[in-house]
Coordinates of C-alpha atoms in Angstrom, one line a residue:
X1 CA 121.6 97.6 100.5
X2 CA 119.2 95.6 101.9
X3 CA 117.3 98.6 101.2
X4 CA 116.5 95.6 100.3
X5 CA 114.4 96.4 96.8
X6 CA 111.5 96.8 97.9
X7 CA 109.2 98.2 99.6
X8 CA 108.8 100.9 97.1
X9 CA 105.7 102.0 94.7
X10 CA 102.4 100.3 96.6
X11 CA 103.7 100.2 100.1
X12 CA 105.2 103.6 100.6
X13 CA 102.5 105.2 97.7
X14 CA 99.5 104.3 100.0
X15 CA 101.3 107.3 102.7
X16 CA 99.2 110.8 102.3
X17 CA 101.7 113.5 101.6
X18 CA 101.5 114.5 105.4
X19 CA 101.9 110.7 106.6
X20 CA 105.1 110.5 104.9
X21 CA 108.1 110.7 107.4
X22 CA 109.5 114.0 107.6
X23 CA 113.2 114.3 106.5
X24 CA 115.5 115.8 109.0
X25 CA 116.5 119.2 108.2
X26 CA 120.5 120.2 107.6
X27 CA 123.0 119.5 110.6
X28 CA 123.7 122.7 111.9
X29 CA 126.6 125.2 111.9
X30 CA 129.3 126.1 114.4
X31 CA 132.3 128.3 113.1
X32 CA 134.8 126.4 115.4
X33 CA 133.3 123.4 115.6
X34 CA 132.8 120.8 112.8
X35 CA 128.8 120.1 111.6
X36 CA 127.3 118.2 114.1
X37 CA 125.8 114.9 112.7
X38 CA 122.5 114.4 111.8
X39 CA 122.3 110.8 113.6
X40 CA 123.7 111.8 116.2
X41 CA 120.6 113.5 117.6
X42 CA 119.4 109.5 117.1
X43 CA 119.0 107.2 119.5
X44 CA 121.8 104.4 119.2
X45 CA 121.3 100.9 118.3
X46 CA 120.4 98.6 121.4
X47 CA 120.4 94.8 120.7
X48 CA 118.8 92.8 121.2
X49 CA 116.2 95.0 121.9
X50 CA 115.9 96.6 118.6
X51 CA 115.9 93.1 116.6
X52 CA 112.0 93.9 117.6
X53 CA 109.6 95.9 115.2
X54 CA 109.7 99.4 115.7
X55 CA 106.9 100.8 113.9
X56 CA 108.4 103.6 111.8
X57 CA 107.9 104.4 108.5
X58 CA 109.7 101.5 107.2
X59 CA 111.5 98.2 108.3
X60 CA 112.6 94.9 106.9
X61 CA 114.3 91.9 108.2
X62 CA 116.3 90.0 105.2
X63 CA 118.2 87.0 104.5
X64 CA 120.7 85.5 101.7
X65 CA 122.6 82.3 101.7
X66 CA 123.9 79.7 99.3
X67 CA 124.1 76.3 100.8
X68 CA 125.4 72.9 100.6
X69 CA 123.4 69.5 100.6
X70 CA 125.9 66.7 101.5
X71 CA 124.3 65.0 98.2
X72 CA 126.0 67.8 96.1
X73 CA 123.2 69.9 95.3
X74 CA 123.5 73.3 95.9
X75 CA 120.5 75.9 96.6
X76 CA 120.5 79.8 97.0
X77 CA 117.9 81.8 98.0
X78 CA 116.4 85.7 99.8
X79 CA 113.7 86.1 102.4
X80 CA 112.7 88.7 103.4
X81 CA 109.8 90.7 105.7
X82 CA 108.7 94.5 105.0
X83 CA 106.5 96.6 107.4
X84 CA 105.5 99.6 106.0
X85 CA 103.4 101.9 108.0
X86 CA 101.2 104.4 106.3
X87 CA 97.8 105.3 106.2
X88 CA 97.5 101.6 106.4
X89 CA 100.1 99.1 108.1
X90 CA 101.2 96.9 105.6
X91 CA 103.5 93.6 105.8
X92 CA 104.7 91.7 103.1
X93 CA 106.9 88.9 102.4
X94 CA 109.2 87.9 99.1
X95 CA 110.8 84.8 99.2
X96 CA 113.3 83.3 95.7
X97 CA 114.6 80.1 96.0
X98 CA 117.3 78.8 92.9
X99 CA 118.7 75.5 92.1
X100 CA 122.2 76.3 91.0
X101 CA 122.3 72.4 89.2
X102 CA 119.6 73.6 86.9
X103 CA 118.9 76.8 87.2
X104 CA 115.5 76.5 88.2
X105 CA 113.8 79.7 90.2
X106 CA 111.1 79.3 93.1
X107 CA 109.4 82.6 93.8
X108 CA 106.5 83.4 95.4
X109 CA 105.4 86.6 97.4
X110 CA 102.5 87.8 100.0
X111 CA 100.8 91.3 101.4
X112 CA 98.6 91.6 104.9
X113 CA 97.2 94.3 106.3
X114 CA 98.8 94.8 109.6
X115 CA 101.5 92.9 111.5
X116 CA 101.3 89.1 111.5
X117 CA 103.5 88.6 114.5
X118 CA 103.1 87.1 117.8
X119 CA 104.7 89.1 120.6
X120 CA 108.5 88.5 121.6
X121 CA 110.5 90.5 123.9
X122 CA 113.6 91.8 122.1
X123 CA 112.7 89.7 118.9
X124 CA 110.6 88.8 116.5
X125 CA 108.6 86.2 115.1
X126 CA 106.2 86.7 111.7
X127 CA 103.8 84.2 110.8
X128 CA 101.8 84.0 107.6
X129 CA 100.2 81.3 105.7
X130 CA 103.1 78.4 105.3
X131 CA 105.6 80.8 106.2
X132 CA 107.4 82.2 109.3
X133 CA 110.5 84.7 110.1
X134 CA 111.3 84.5 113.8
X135 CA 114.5 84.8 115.8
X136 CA 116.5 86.8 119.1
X137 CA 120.0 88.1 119.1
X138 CA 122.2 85.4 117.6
X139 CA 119.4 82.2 117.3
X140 CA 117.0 82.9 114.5
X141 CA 114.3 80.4 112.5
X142 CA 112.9 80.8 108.3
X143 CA 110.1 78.9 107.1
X144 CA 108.6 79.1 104.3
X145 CA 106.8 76.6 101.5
X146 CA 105.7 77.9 98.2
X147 CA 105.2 76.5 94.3
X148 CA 105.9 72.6 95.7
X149 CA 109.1 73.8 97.0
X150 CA 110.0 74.2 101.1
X151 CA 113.0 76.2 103.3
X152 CA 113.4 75.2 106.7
X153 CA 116.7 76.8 108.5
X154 CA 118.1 77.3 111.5
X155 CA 120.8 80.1 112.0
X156 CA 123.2 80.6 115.0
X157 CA 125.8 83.5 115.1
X158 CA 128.9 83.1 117.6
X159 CA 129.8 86.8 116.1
X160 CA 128.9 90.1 117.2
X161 CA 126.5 91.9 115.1
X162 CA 127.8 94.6 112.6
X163 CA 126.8 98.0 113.0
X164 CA 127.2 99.9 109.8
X165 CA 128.6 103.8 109.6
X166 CA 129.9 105.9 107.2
X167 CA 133.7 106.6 107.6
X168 CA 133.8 109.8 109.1
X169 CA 130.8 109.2 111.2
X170 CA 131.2 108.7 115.3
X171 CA 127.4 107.1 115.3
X172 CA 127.5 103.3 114.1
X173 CA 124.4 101.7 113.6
X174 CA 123.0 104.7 111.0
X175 CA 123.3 105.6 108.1
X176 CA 122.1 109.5 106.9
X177 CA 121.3 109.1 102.8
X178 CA 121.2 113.4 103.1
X179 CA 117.7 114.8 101.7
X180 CA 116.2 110.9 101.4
X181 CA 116.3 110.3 105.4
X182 CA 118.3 108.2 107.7
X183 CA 118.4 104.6 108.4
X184 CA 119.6 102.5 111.0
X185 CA 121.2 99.2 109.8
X186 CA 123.2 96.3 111.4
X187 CA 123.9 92.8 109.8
X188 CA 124.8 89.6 110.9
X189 CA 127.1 88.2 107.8
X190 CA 127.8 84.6 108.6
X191 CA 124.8 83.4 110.2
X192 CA 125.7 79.7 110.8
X193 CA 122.5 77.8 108.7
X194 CA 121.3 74.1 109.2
X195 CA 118.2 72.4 107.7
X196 CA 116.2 71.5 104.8
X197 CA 115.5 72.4 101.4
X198 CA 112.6 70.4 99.5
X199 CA 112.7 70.5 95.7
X200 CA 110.1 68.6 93.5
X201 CA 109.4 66.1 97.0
X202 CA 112.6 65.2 97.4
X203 CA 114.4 66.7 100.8
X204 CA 118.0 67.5 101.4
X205 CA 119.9 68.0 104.3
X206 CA 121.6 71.7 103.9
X207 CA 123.9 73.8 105.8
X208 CA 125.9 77.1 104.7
X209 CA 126.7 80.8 105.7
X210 CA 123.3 83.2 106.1
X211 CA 123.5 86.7 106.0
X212 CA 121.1 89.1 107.9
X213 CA 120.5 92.6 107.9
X214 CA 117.7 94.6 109.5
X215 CA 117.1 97.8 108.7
X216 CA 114.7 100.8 109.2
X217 CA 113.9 104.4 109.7
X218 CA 111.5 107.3 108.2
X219 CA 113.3 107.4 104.6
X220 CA 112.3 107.5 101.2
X221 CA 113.0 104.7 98.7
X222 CA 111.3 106.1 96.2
X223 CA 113.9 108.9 95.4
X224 CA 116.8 106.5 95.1
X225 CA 118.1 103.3 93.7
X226 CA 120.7 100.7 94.4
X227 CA 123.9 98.4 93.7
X228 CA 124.1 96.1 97.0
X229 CA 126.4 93.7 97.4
X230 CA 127.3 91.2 100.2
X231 CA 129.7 89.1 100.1
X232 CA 131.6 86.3 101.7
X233 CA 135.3 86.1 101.0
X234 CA 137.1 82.8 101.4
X235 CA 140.1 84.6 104.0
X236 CA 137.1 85.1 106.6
X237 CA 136.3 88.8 105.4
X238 CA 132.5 89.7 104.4
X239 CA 132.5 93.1 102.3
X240 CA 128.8 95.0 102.3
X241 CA 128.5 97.5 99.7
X242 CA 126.2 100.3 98.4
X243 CA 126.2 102.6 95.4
X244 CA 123.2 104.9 95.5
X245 CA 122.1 106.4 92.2
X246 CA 118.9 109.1 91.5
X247 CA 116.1 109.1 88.9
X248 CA 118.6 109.7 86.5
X249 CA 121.1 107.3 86.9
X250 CA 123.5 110.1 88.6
X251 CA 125.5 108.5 91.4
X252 CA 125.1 109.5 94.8
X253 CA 126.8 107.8 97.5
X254 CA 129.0 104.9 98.1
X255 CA 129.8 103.4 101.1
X256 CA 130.3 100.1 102.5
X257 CA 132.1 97.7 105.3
X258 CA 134.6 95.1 105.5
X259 CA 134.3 92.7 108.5
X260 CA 135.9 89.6 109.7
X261 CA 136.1 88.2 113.4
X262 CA 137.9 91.0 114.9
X263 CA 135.7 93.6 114.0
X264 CA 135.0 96.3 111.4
X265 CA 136.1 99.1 109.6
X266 CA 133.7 101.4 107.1
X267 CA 134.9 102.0 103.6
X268 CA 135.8 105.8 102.4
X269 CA 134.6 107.2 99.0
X270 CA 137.5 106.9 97.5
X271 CA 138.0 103.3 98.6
X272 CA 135.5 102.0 96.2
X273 CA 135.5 102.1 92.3
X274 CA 132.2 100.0 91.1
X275 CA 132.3 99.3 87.5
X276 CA 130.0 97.9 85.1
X277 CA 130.6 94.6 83.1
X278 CA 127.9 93.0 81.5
X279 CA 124.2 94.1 81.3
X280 CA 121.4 91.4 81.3
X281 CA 117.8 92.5 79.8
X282 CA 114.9 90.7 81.1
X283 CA 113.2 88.7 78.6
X284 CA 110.3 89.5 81.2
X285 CA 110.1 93.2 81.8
X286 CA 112.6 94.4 79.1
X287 CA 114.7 96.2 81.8
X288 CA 118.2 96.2 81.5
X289 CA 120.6 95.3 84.9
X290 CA 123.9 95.6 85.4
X291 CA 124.5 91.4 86.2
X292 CA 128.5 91.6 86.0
X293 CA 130.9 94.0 88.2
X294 CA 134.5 94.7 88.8
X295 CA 134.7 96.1 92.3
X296 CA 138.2 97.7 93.4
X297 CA 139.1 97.8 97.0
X298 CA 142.1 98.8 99.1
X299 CA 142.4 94.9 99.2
X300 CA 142.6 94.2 95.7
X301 CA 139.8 93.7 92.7
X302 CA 136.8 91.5 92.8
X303 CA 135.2 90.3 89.6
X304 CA 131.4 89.7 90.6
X305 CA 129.0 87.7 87.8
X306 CA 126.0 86.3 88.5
X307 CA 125.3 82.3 89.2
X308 CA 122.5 82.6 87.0
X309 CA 121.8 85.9 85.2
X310 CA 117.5 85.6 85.5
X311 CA 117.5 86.3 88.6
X312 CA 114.8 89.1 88.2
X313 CA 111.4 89.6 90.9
X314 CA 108.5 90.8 89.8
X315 CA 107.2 91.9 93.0
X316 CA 104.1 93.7 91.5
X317 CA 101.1 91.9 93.6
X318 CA 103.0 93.4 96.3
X319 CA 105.2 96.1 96.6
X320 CA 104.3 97.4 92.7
X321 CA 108.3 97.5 91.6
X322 CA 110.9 94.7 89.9
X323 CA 113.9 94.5 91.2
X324 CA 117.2 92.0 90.4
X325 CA 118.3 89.9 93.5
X326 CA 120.4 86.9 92.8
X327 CA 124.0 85.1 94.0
X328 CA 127.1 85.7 92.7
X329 CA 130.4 84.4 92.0
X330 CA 133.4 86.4 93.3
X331 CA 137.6 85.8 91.8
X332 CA 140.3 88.3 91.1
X333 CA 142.7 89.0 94.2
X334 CA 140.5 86.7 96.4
X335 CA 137.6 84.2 95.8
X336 CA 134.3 83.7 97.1
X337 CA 130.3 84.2 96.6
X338 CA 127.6 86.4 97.6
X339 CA 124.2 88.1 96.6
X340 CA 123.9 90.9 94.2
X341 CA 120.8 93.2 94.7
X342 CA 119.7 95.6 92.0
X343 CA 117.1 98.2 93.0
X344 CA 115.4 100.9 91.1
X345 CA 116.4 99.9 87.5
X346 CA 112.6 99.8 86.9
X347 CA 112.3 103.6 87.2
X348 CA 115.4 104.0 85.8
X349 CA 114.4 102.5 82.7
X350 CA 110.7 104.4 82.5
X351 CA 112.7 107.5 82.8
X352 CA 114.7 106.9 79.9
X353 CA 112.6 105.5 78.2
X354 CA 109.9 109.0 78.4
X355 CA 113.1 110.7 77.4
X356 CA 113.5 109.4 74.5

């Protein structure tokens, strides 16, 4: 979700056993009452204040877009920034960039020690090498120039931000994953993005919609994996979606929201029926991902395929996992476009594949 994919084997393997955050226990019992929710012992979200690091176990700031060149071209890309803190505080950056003309894929990635950030109140700003992730409340800045190719964006947001909840749940902002921890999360879907995408020396002028999410907590993301979807439908509605799955493939949880304008509303269960299409193997890594859904909603069905179907990172210099993140296509009872992200498939597959 962005849980983004990430963070995972080096990051959250450096943590001692009794380093690693501490899952909360079961919400307790009343006879009359209903259980008491877990996050609702929790602090709730305060923006802009907590657009700011917060230095628990984990945190990431992440961005998708596809956007427009008034040439024609059309670029899609992720950025994103992961603080890990363990025995060591650890930040690292993955950036993708993909030419939907030719299909051409820009990656590059980067690890510190520490936190490469200057100080803002109620914000953030990350700076590393040619790279930098900065931004308050609804004005927010990415830079970042790798393999000959550059990103430099400006997003605005006349929108509230969304905080995300499970249906039955009175807290928004946080999400309880049961014995794997709780996160908060919030998003900004429709970031409003102006700036300039270089490719091979040549610049053009781009602008599109961005979508944000931030997202941290004392969870585990080793114990689960992920279909994440976010996506921006052409009557104004932006649909976030999560299917969690185990070690074994066994689903979880699914949840989601649907957002326009006016508001929000969190998706039930039984709201959501994810189903797999078409799996692409990695002519890189030899693990299989489920490129291609059909996703029914109260709305209606969305078929989702991928713009281009390698859309694989290797993120092993830094974070020691692969993971699929890539944009998508959306018909079926509405159109539009999105990202698809694709998490834990890499353990997935090396359990299977010991089982055999």
């Amino acid at each position: 979700m962005a849980i983004v994919a990430v963070v995972a084997g080096l990051l959250y393997a450096g943590m001692s056993a009794p380093d690693r955050p501490a899952l909360a226990s079961a919400a307790s019992l009343d006879p009359v009452r209903k259980p008491a929710e877990r996050t609702a012992a929790l602090a709730p979200v305060n923006l802009p204040a907590d657009d700011a690091p917060h230095g628990s176990g984990m945190e990431w700031w992440y961005y998708n877009g596809i956007l427009d060149a008034a040439t024609g071209q059309r670029y899609a890309f992720h950025v994103a920034v992961f603080v890990a803190n363990g025995l060591v505080k650890q930040t690292v950056m993955h950036v993708a960039l993909t030419d939907l003309q030719t299909g051409q894929r820009y990656a590059d990635q980067g690890r510190t020690g520490g936190l490469p950030a200057q100080h803002v109140a109620n914000g953030f700003d990350f700076r590393q090498d040619d790279w930098q992730v900065a931004g308050s409340g609804p004005s927010q800045k990415l830079r970042a120039a790798f393999e000959g190719v550059s990103i430099a964006l400006d997003l605005t947001d006349s929108h509230a931000p969304i905080l995300h909840r499970a249906a039955n749940s009175a807290t928004p902002g946080l999400l309880d994953f049961g014995q794997s921890g709780i996160s908060y999360y919030y998003s900004r879907p429709r970031m409003a993005a102006k700036g300039e995408i270089t490719v091979g020396g040549k610049p053009a002028q781009v602008s599109g919609d961005v979508w944000f999410d931030h997202q941290w907590g004392d969870f585990d993301v080793l114990s689960l994996g992920w279909n994440w979807f976010a996506l921006h439908l052409a009557d104004g509605s932006d649909v976030m979606l999560y299917q969690l799955f185990d070690a074994q493939g066994h689903k979880v949880m699914t949840a989601g929201t649907v957002s326009n304008a006016k508001g929000s509303v969190p998706l039930k269960p039984e709201d959501v029926e994810l189903t797999p299409v078409t799996t692409w193997t990695s002519p890189h890594t030899r693990i299989p991902y489920v490129v291609e859904w059909r996703v029914r909603l109260p709305s209606g069905v969305l078929n989702i395929k991928p713009f281009v179907a390698d859309s694989e990172f290797d993120a092993g210099r830094t974070t020691a996992n692969v993971y699929w993140e890539g944009p998508v296509k959306v018909t079926g009872s509405i159109d539009g476009q999105g990202f698809l992200e694709l998490s834990g498939y890499d353990r997935l597959n090396a359990a299977q594949s010991n089982r055999r």
